[in-house]
GROMACS .gro file of C-alpha atoms in nm:
model
  381
    1MET     CA    1  -0.363  -1.982  -1.522
    2ARG     CA    2  -0.247  -1.627  -1.485
    3TYR     CA    3  -0.097  -1.649  -1.139
    4ARG     CA    4   0.118  -1.953  -1.216
    5LYS     CA    5   0.269  -1.777  -1.515
    6THR     CA    6   0.329  -1.443  -1.351
    7THR     CA    7   0.486  -1.568  -1.028
    8SER     CA    8   0.744  -1.815  -1.156
    9SER     CA    9   1.024  -1.559  -1.149
   10LEU     CA   10   0.938  -1.468  -0.790
   11PHE     CA   11   0.969  -1.828  -0.682
   12VAL     CA   12   1.298  -1.876  -0.864
   13LEU     CA   13   1.428  -1.567  -0.688
   14CYS     CA   14   1.303  -1.683  -0.349
   15ALA     CA   15   1.452  -2.030  -0.395
   16ALA     CA   16   1.786  -1.900  -0.520
   17ALA     CA   17   1.814  -1.670  -0.223
   18LEU     CA   18   1.716  -1.955   0.011
   19VAL     CA   19   1.431  -1.745   0.141
   20LEU     CA   20   1.264  -1.945   0.415
   21SER     CA   21   1.065  -1.665   0.571
   22ALA     CA   22   0.789  -1.447   0.430
   23CYS     CA   23   0.837  -1.341   0.068
   24GLY     CA   24   0.586  -1.077  -0.040
   25ALA     CA   25   0.428  -1.083  -0.383
   26GLU     CA   26   0.587  -0.745  -0.455
   27LEU     CA   27   0.913  -0.828  -0.270
   28ASP     CA   28   0.824  -0.560  -0.014
   29GLU     CA   29   1.116  -0.565   0.230
   30THR     CA   30   0.917  -0.355   0.478
   31ALA     CA   31   0.630  -0.603   0.509
   32ASP     CA   32   0.575  -0.794   0.833
   33GLN     CA   33   0.771  -1.119   0.821
   34ALA     CA   34   0.768  -1.431   1.031
   35VAL     CA   35   1.077  -1.625   1.135
   36VAL     CA   36   1.095  -1.987   1.020
   37PRO     CA   37   1.180  -2.236   1.296
   38GLU     CA   38   1.485  -2.456   1.267
   39ASP     CA   39   1.456  -2.802   1.112
   40GLU     CA   40   1.332  -3.055   1.364
   41GLY     CA   41   1.617  -3.289   1.273
   42ASP     CA   42   1.425  -3.589   1.138
   43ASP     CA   43   1.654  -3.792   0.913
   44GLY     CA   44   1.376  -3.955   0.710
   45GLU     CA   45   1.382  -4.313   0.585
   46GLY     CA   46   1.650  -4.430   0.340
   47LEU     CA   47   1.622  -4.680   0.056
   48ASP     CA   48   1.754  -5.035   0.095
   49VAL     CA   49   1.998  -5.055  -0.197
   50ASP     CA   50   2.040  -5.431  -0.141
   51ALA     CA   51   1.670  -5.510  -0.180
   52GLN     CA   52   1.573  -5.790  -0.416
   53ALA     CA   53   1.244  -5.904  -0.561
   54GLU     CA   54   1.086  -6.196  -0.382
   55GLY     CA   55   0.920  -6.445  -0.615
   56ASP     CA   56   0.836  -6.380  -0.979
   57GLY     CA   57   0.694  -6.028  -0.950
   58PRO     CA   58   0.871  -5.695  -0.993
   59LEU     CA   59   1.076  -5.497  -0.742
   60ILE     CA   60   0.917  -5.156  -0.690
   61ALA     CA   61   1.078  -4.853  -0.525
   62PHE     CA   62   0.831  -4.601  -0.383
   63VAL     CA   63   0.983  -4.261  -0.305
   64ALA     CA   64   0.793  -3.963  -0.164
   65PHE     CA   65   0.860  -3.672   0.069
   66THR     CA   66   0.646  -3.844   0.335
   67GLN     CA   67   0.473  -4.179   0.378
   68ASP     CA   68   0.244  -4.109   0.671
   69ILE     CA   69  -0.076  -4.305   0.603
   70THR     CA   70  -0.285  -3.994   0.671
   71GLU     CA   71  -0.111  -3.809   0.385
   72MET     CA   72  -0.107  -3.839   0.006
   73ALA     CA   73   0.181  -4.082  -0.041
   74GLY     CA   74   0.066  -4.308   0.241
   75GLN     CA   75  -0.280  -4.322   0.089
   76GLN     CA   76  -0.124  -4.400  -0.249
   77ILE     CA   77   0.053  -4.698  -0.093
   78ILE     CA   78  -0.278  -4.820   0.048
   79GLY     CA   79  -0.432  -4.793  -0.300
   80LEU     CA   80  -0.135  -4.970  -0.459
   81GLU     CA   81  -0.152  -5.259  -0.216
   82ALA     CA   82  -0.529  -5.290  -0.255
   83ALA     CA   83  -0.505  -5.304  -0.634
   84PHE     CA   84  -0.227  -5.563  -0.628
   85GLU     CA   85  -0.413  -5.775  -0.373
   86GLU     CA   86  -0.736  -5.757  -0.573
   87ALA     CA   87  -0.553  -5.876  -0.885
   88GLY     CA   88  -0.347  -6.141  -0.704
   89PHE     CA   89  -0.033  -5.971  -0.834
   90GLU     CA   90   0.300  -6.067  -0.677
   91TYR     CA   91   0.545  -5.783  -0.606
   92THR     CA   92   0.813  -5.656  -0.366
   93MET     CA   93   0.804  -5.290  -0.262
   94ASN     CA   94   1.088  -5.088  -0.109
   95THR     CA   95   0.995  -4.743   0.027
   96ALA     CA   96   1.191  -4.433   0.125
   97ALA     CA   97   1.129  -4.072   0.227
   98PRO     CA   98   1.349  -3.773   0.319
   99ALA     CA   99   1.305  -3.577   0.639
  100GLY     CA  100   1.037  -3.356   0.484
  101ALA     CA  101   0.917  -3.168   0.178
  102GLU     CA  102   1.191  -2.908   0.218
  103ASP     CA  103   1.470  -3.171   0.247
  104HIS     CA  104   1.577  -3.158  -0.118
  105ASP     CA  105   1.925  -3.297  -0.041
  106GLY     CA  106   1.768  -3.598   0.130
  107MET     CA  107   1.541  -3.660  -0.167
  108ASP     CA  108   1.839  -3.633  -0.401
  109ARG     CA  109   2.033  -3.897  -0.204
  110ILE     CA  110   1.737  -4.134  -0.211
  111LEU     CA  111   1.697  -4.093  -0.587
  112GLN     CA  112   2.069  -4.162  -0.636
  113ASP     CA  113   2.022  -4.480  -0.432
  114THR     CA  114   1.724  -4.570  -0.649
  115ALA     CA  115   1.942  -4.548  -0.960
  116THR     CA  116   2.197  -4.773  -0.786
  117LEU     CA  117   1.930  -5.025  -0.687
  118ALA     CA  118   1.783  -5.023  -1.040
  119PRO     CA  119   1.446  -5.174  -0.945
  120ASP     CA  120   1.198  -5.279  -1.209
  121TYR     CA  121   0.976  -4.981  -1.128
  122ALA     CA  122   1.025  -4.657  -0.937
  123ILE     CA  123   0.734  -4.442  -0.824
  124VAL     CA  124   0.845  -4.088  -0.738
  125ASN     CA  125   0.632  -3.823  -0.566
  126PRO     CA  126   0.848  -3.507  -0.549
  127ALA     CA  127   0.778  -3.179  -0.373
  128SER     CA  128   0.947  -2.996  -0.662
  129TYR     CA  129   0.978  -3.166  -1.000
  130ALA     CA  130   1.241  -2.926  -1.136
  131LEU     CA  131   1.482  -3.045  -0.866
  132VAL     CA  132   1.443  -3.417  -0.946
  133ASP     CA  133   1.396  -3.441  -1.323
  134ASP     CA  134   1.763  -3.518  -1.389
  135ARG     CA  135   1.768  -3.789  -1.121
  136ILE     CA  136   1.455  -3.954  -1.261
  137ALA     CA  137   1.623  -3.957  -1.602
  138GLU     CA  138   1.927  -4.127  -1.441
  139ILE     CA  139   1.699  -4.388  -1.284
  140GLU     CA  140   1.547  -4.457  -1.625
  141ALA     CA  141   1.894  -4.482  -1.781
  142ALA     CA  142   1.973  -4.757  -1.527
  143GLY     CA  143   1.691  -4.964  -1.678
  144THR     CA  144   1.407  -4.877  -1.441
  145THR     CA  145   1.057  -4.788  -1.558
  146THR     CA  146   0.935  -4.482  -1.370
  147ILE     CA  147   0.598  -4.342  -1.265
  148VAL     CA  148   0.572  -3.983  -1.142
  149GLY     CA  149   0.299  -3.896  -0.895
  150ALA     CA  150   0.146  -3.563  -0.793
  151ILE     CA  151   0.287  -3.373  -1.093
  152ASP     CA  152   0.087  -3.284  -1.405
  153PRO     CA  153   0.346  -3.244  -1.685
  154GLY     CA  154   0.119  -2.991  -1.853
  155THR     CA  155   0.196  -2.745  -1.574
  156LEU     CA  156   0.575  -2.767  -1.605
  157GLU     CA  157   0.750  -2.463  -1.753
  158GLU     CA  158   1.016  -2.678  -1.925
  159SER     CA  159   0.981  -3.012  -2.102
  160PRO     CA  160   1.109  -3.290  -1.873
  161ASP     CA  161   1.413  -3.498  -1.961
  162ALA     CA  162   1.256  -3.798  -1.790
  163ASP     CA  163   1.008  -4.016  -1.978
  164PRO     CA  164   0.785  -4.191  -1.723
  165LEU     CA  165   0.550  -4.475  -1.807
  166THR     CA  166   0.275  -4.244  -1.680
  167TRP     CA  167   0.214  -3.933  -1.472
  168VAL     CA  168  -0.053  -3.999  -1.209
  169ALA     CA  169  -0.158  -3.663  -1.078
  170VAL     CA  170  -0.421  -3.399  -1.028
  171ASP     CA  171  -0.444  -3.050  -1.168
  172GLU     CA  172  -0.299  -2.868  -0.868
  173TYR     CA  173  -0.403  -2.530  -1.004
  174ALA     CA  174  -0.763  -2.652  -1.032
  175MET     CA  175  -0.747  -2.789  -0.677
  176GLY     CA  176  -0.670  -2.448  -0.533
  177HIS     CA  177  -0.904  -2.274  -0.775
  178ASN     CA  178  -1.202  -2.498  -0.699
  179GLY     CA  179  -1.171  -2.461  -0.323
  180ALA     CA  180  -1.129  -2.083  -0.332
  181GLU     CA  181  -1.410  -2.043  -0.583
  182PHE     CA  182  -1.644  -2.220  -0.341
  183LEU     CA  183  -1.542  -1.987  -0.057
  184ALA     CA  184  -1.560  -1.677  -0.278
  185GLN     CA  185  -1.921  -1.753  -0.364
  186GLY     CA  186  -1.998  -1.734   0.007
  187TYR     CA  187  -1.810  -1.406   0.039
  188CYS     CA  188  -2.015  -1.268  -0.250
  189GLU     CA  189  -2.334  -1.358  -0.066
  190ALA     CA  190  -2.204  -1.178   0.243
  191GLY     CA  191  -2.116  -0.873   0.031
  192GLU     CA  192  -1.790  -0.778   0.202
  193ASP     CA  193  -1.430  -0.744   0.083
  194ILE     CA  194  -1.183  -0.983   0.249
  195THR     CA  195  -0.820  -0.997   0.361
  196VAL     CA  196  -0.607  -1.302   0.285
  197VAL     CA  197  -0.278  -1.459   0.397
  198PRO     CA  198  -0.136  -1.740   0.178
  199PHE     CA  199   0.082  -2.001   0.349
  200TRP     CA  200   0.294  -2.126   0.058
  201GLY     CA  201   0.491  -2.451   0.053
  202PRO     CA  202   0.864  -2.471  -0.030
  203ALA     CA  203   0.973  -2.183  -0.253
  204ALA     CA  204   1.076  -2.418  -0.535
  205SER     CA  205   0.757  -2.628  -0.528
  206GLU     CA  206   0.545  -2.620  -0.843
  207ILE     CA  207   0.264  -2.782  -0.644
  208SER     CA  208   0.257  -2.491  -0.401
  209GLN     CA  209   0.274  -2.234  -0.678
  210ASP     CA  210  -0.015  -2.392  -0.865
  211ARG     CA  211  -0.243  -2.454  -0.568
  212VAL     CA  212  -0.208  -2.115  -0.403
  213GLY     CA  213  -0.191  -1.937  -0.738
  214GLY     CA  214  -0.512  -2.109  -0.845
  215ALA     CA  215  -0.680  -2.006  -0.522
  216LEU     CA  216  -0.580  -1.641  -0.562
  217ASP     CA  217  -0.697  -1.637  -0.924
  218ALA     CA  218  -1.033  -1.781  -0.816
  219LEU     CA  219  -1.074  -1.510  -0.554
  220ASP     CA  220  -0.984  -1.248  -0.813
  221ASP     CA  221  -1.232  -1.384  -1.069
  222THR     CA  222  -1.526  -1.469  -0.846
  223LEU     CA  223  -1.508  -1.167  -0.616
  224GLY     CA  224  -1.458  -0.943  -0.918
  225GLU     CA  225  -1.778  -1.073  -1.072
  226CYS     CA  226  -1.977  -0.965  -0.767
  227GLY     CA  227  -1.802  -0.631  -0.726
  228LEU     CA  228  -1.582  -0.728  -0.431
  229GLU     CA  229  -1.206  -0.733  -0.376
  230TYR     CA  230  -0.950  -0.917  -0.167
  231GLU     CA  231  -0.620  -0.798  -0.026
  232VAL     CA  232  -0.316  -1.015   0.048
  233VAL     CA  233  -0.197  -0.855   0.372
  234ASP     CA  234   0.096  -1.093   0.429
  235GLU     CA  235   0.234  -1.428   0.310
  236VAL     CA  236   0.477  -1.688   0.440
  237PHE     CA  237   0.657  -2.001   0.323
  238ALA     CA  238   0.560  -2.278   0.564
  239ASP     CA  239   0.726  -2.560   0.362
  240PHE     CA  240   0.419  -2.789   0.380
  241ASN     CA  241   0.514  -2.824   0.748
  242ARG     CA  242   0.249  -2.849   1.019
  243GLU     CA  243   0.468  -2.721   1.303
  244LYS     CA  244   0.591  -2.422   1.102
  245ALA     CA  245   0.235  -2.336   1.002
  246PHE     CA  246   0.133  -2.350   1.370
  247ARG     CA  247   0.408  -2.109   1.473
  248PHE     CA  248   0.361  -1.873   1.180
  249THR     CA  249  -0.012  -1.842   1.247
  250GLU     CA  250   0.034  -1.684   1.587
  251THR     CA  251   0.262  -1.421   1.433
  252ILE     CA  252   0.024  -1.357   1.144
  253VAL     CA  253  -0.289  -1.328   1.357
  254THR     CA  254  -0.111  -1.094   1.597
  255ALA     CA  255   0.001  -0.870   1.309
  256HIS     CA  256  -0.330  -0.895   1.123
  257PRO     CA  257  -0.607  -0.967   1.376
  258ASP     CA  258  -0.882  -0.896   1.122
  259VAL     CA  259  -0.762  -1.141   0.855
  260ASP     CA  260  -1.056  -1.325   0.699
  261LEU     CA  261  -0.893  -1.618   0.517
  262ILE     CA  262  -0.572  -1.820   0.545
  263ILE     CA  263  -0.485  -2.041   0.247
  264GLY     CA  264  -0.279  -2.352   0.326
  265ALA     CA  265  -0.077  -2.495   0.037
  266ASN     CA  266  -0.134  -2.849   0.162
  267SER     CA  267  -0.325  -3.043   0.426
  268ASN     CA  268  -0.052  -3.025   0.690
  269THR     CA  269  -0.032  -2.648   0.652
  270ALA     CA  270  -0.407  -2.609   0.695
  271LEU     CA  271  -0.397  -2.837   1.000
  272GLY     CA  272  -0.115  -2.639   1.160
  273VAL     CA  273  -0.310  -2.317   1.103
  274MET     CA  274  -0.622  -2.478   1.252
  275GLU     CA  275  -0.439  -2.596   1.563
  276SER     CA  276  -0.288  -2.254   1.619
  277LEU     CA  277  -0.620  -2.072   1.574
  278THR     CA  278  -0.782  -2.318   1.814
  279ALA     CA  279  -0.513  -2.251   2.074
  280GLN     CA  280  -0.567  -1.877   2.031
  281GLY     CA  281  -0.945  -1.902   2.055
  282ARG     CA  282  -0.982  -1.773   1.697
  283ILE     CA  283  -1.098  -2.087   1.516
  284ASP     CA  284  -1.449  -1.947   1.460
  285ASP     CA  285  -1.323  -1.610   1.334
  286ILE     CA  286  -1.100  -1.700   1.040
  287ASP     CA  287  -1.167  -1.923   0.740
  288ILE     CA  288  -0.908  -2.186   0.643
  289LEU     CA  289  -0.874  -2.320   0.290
  290GLY     CA  290  -0.682  -2.648   0.270
  291ASN     CA  291  -0.551  -2.836  -0.032
  292GLY     CA  292  -0.528  -3.213  -0.067
  293GLY     CA  293  -0.775  -3.372   0.170
  294GLN     CA  294  -0.563  -3.603   0.387
  295LEU     CA  295  -0.753  -3.795   0.654
  296ASP     CA  296  -0.717  -3.564   0.953
  297GLU     CA  297  -0.790  -3.263   0.732
  298LEU     CA  298  -1.110  -3.430   0.615
  299ALA     CA  299  -1.203  -3.495   0.977
  300ALA     CA  300  -1.140  -3.128   1.056
  301ILE     CA  301  -1.371  -3.028   0.770
  302CYS     CA  302  -1.631  -3.265   0.911
  303ARG     CA  303  -1.599  -3.090   1.249
  304GLY     CA  304  -1.616  -2.745   1.089
  305ASP     CA  305  -1.263  -2.646   1.197
  306ILE     CA  306  -1.129  -2.622   0.840
  307THR     CA  307  -1.367  -2.443   0.606
  308ALA     CA  308  -1.302  -2.626   0.278
  309ALA     CA  309  -1.042  -2.812   0.071
  310GLY     CA  310  -1.014  -2.944  -0.280
  311PHE     CA  311  -1.002  -3.323  -0.244
  312ARG     CA  312  -0.735  -3.524  -0.423
  313ASP     CA  313  -0.816  -3.896  -0.423
  314ALA     CA  314  -0.472  -4.035  -0.336
  315TYR     CA  315  -0.615  -4.385  -0.285
  316GLN     CA  316  -0.732  -4.386  -0.648
  317MET     CA  317  -0.396  -4.246  -0.757
  318GLY     CA  318  -0.228  -4.549  -0.596
  319PHE     CA  319  -0.477  -4.780  -0.764
  320ASP     CA  320  -0.399  -4.619  -1.101
  321MET     CA  321  -0.024  -4.658  -1.039
  322ALA     CA  322  -0.070  -5.028  -0.966
  323GLU     CA  323  -0.279  -5.082  -1.278
  324ALA     CA  324  -0.010  -4.912  -1.488
  325ILE     CA  325   0.259  -5.139  -1.342
  326MET     CA  326   0.052  -5.455  -1.395
  327ARG     CA  327  -0.024  -5.366  -1.757
  328ASP     CA  328   0.340  -5.290  -1.831
  329TRP     CA  329   0.467  -5.601  -1.650
  330GLU     CA  330   0.236  -5.810  -1.868
  331GLY     CA  331   0.377  -5.648  -2.183
  332ASN     CA  332   0.094  -5.403  -2.243
  333GLY     CA  333   0.268  -5.081  -2.150
  334GLU     CA  334   0.144  -4.912  -2.466
  335GLU     CA  335  -0.208  -4.924  -2.317
  336VAL     CA  336  -0.108  -4.706  -2.022
  337PRO     CA  337  -0.215  -4.342  -2.069
  338GLU     CA  338   0.059  -4.080  -2.062
  339VAL     CA  339  -0.125  -3.880  -1.795
  340THR     CA  340  -0.395  -3.991  -1.551
  341LEU     CA  341  -0.581  -3.704  -1.383
  342SER     CA  342  -0.850  -3.752  -1.118
  343ASP     CA  343  -1.152  -3.541  -1.027
  344LEU     CA  344  -1.123  -3.260  -0.772
  345PRO     CA  345  -1.444  -3.215  -0.573
  346VAL     CA  346  -1.455  -2.956  -0.294
  347THR     CA  347  -1.511  -3.096   0.055
  348HIS     CA  348  -1.671  -2.843   0.289
  349ASP     CA  349  -1.885  -3.040   0.537
  350CYS     CA  350  -1.945  -3.398   0.651
  351GLU     CA  351  -2.190  -3.472   0.374
  352SER     CA  352  -1.948  -3.364   0.101
  353VAL     CA  353  -1.666  -3.563   0.266
  354PHE     CA  354  -1.866  -3.885   0.273
  355ASP     CA  355  -1.985  -3.825  -0.084
  356ALA     CA  356  -1.637  -3.766  -0.228
  357VAL     CA  357  -1.397  -3.987  -0.032
  358PRO     CA  358  -1.358  -4.365  -0.087
  359MET     CA  359  -1.483  -4.566   0.209
  360GLN     CA  360  -1.148  -4.750   0.221
  361MET     CA  361  -0.990  -4.420   0.329
  362LEU     CA  362  -1.262  -4.312   0.570
  363GLU     CA  363  -1.238  -4.646   0.753
  364HIS     CA  364  -0.887  -4.559   0.873
  365GLU     CA  365  -0.845  -4.437   1.229
  366GLY     CA  366  -0.683  -4.115   1.106
  367PHE     CA  367  -1.034  -4.010   1.006
  368GLN     CA  368  -1.260  -4.204   1.239
  369ASP     CA  369  -1.075  -4.107   1.557
  370ASN     CA  370  -1.108  -3.737   1.475
  371ILE     CA  371  -1.476  -3.694   1.388
  372PRO     CA  372  -1.753  -3.611   1.637
  373ASP     CA  373  -1.930  -3.895   1.818
  374GLY     CA  374  -2.219  -4.032   1.616
  375THR     CA  375  -2.097  -3.891   1.284
  376TRP     CA  376  -1.988  -4.226   1.142
  377GLU     CA  377  -2.321  -4.388   1.222
  378GLU     CA  378  -2.513  -4.090   1.079
  379PHE     CA  379  -2.344  -4.100   0.739
  380THR     CA  380  -2.292  -4.475   0.690
  381ARG     CA  381  -2.627  -4.621   0.788
   0.00000   0.00000   0.00000
């Protein structure tokens, strides 16, 4: 995990300086930089602090930086609801999300409201754990049992103050590493050096650092083994934002028309890059590595518009969260593992998508409406 360890100071510096444009690995002030668009002004969805449990089951607060059903947190909710329904478990769930992954103030307000509400359980999916650890500890001090999603505590540089019932996550470093390793094997077969542009998430995001850092380490290792090299010709912070990624891509491709690979720190970033390359008529010229595997990203992989992505099974993550809550509610919290990590297959074509992704996810219109005609019938018969 070399890259994660060696870049932490860079990301602290970028975050402290509120750097929202390109931030080169060597802090090269002369490098080409893109301008980040203004916030779109979405206020997000607040938490109902007057919510009460209905019936005999627990009150659950679910907080994430987005709850779109095509994205990780939305798929977690689907998994949660499916697990509770399957078990006949009664519950009341209150959800909230800030305006976006970069809206740290909005997330902070929601977590303060969660401490005020003091539900039985709080599930928190942060963009940056370091910015929410103290709030999660406050929520626990109010008597709430917490579950943290999307963060592997083994990757944190400091021991957390919070003590969740469980961490339900994936190894984000391995996600980026696995996807880039798959692509690098293809580059080795082609026998040519490549140029790369990483599209990082928010500067303070451990998830972004681990995913993109893992991808760059995989390129370094795999290409090095076959005598090839890669060059990072530029990099930007796209904040996990699809619109920003779209706008940045035009600038990047204009400045570096021969770039071979763009790495997106999450699904939305990869999708924004894809849409921009399509609009520019360059979709067949440049590889895109995504991270996460949300529904429309999986459909894009099926179409061949996104080259590959490490797949995180968010539906299963939600199922695991529900099982942890049910065990604890029944007095068996000691049976819940401290950390639950899921597998990270690489999706790179329709066959790999249908092999790796639960059918409950693929049945949603976010996937089915975006795949070529006849594809569903071909892979489900």
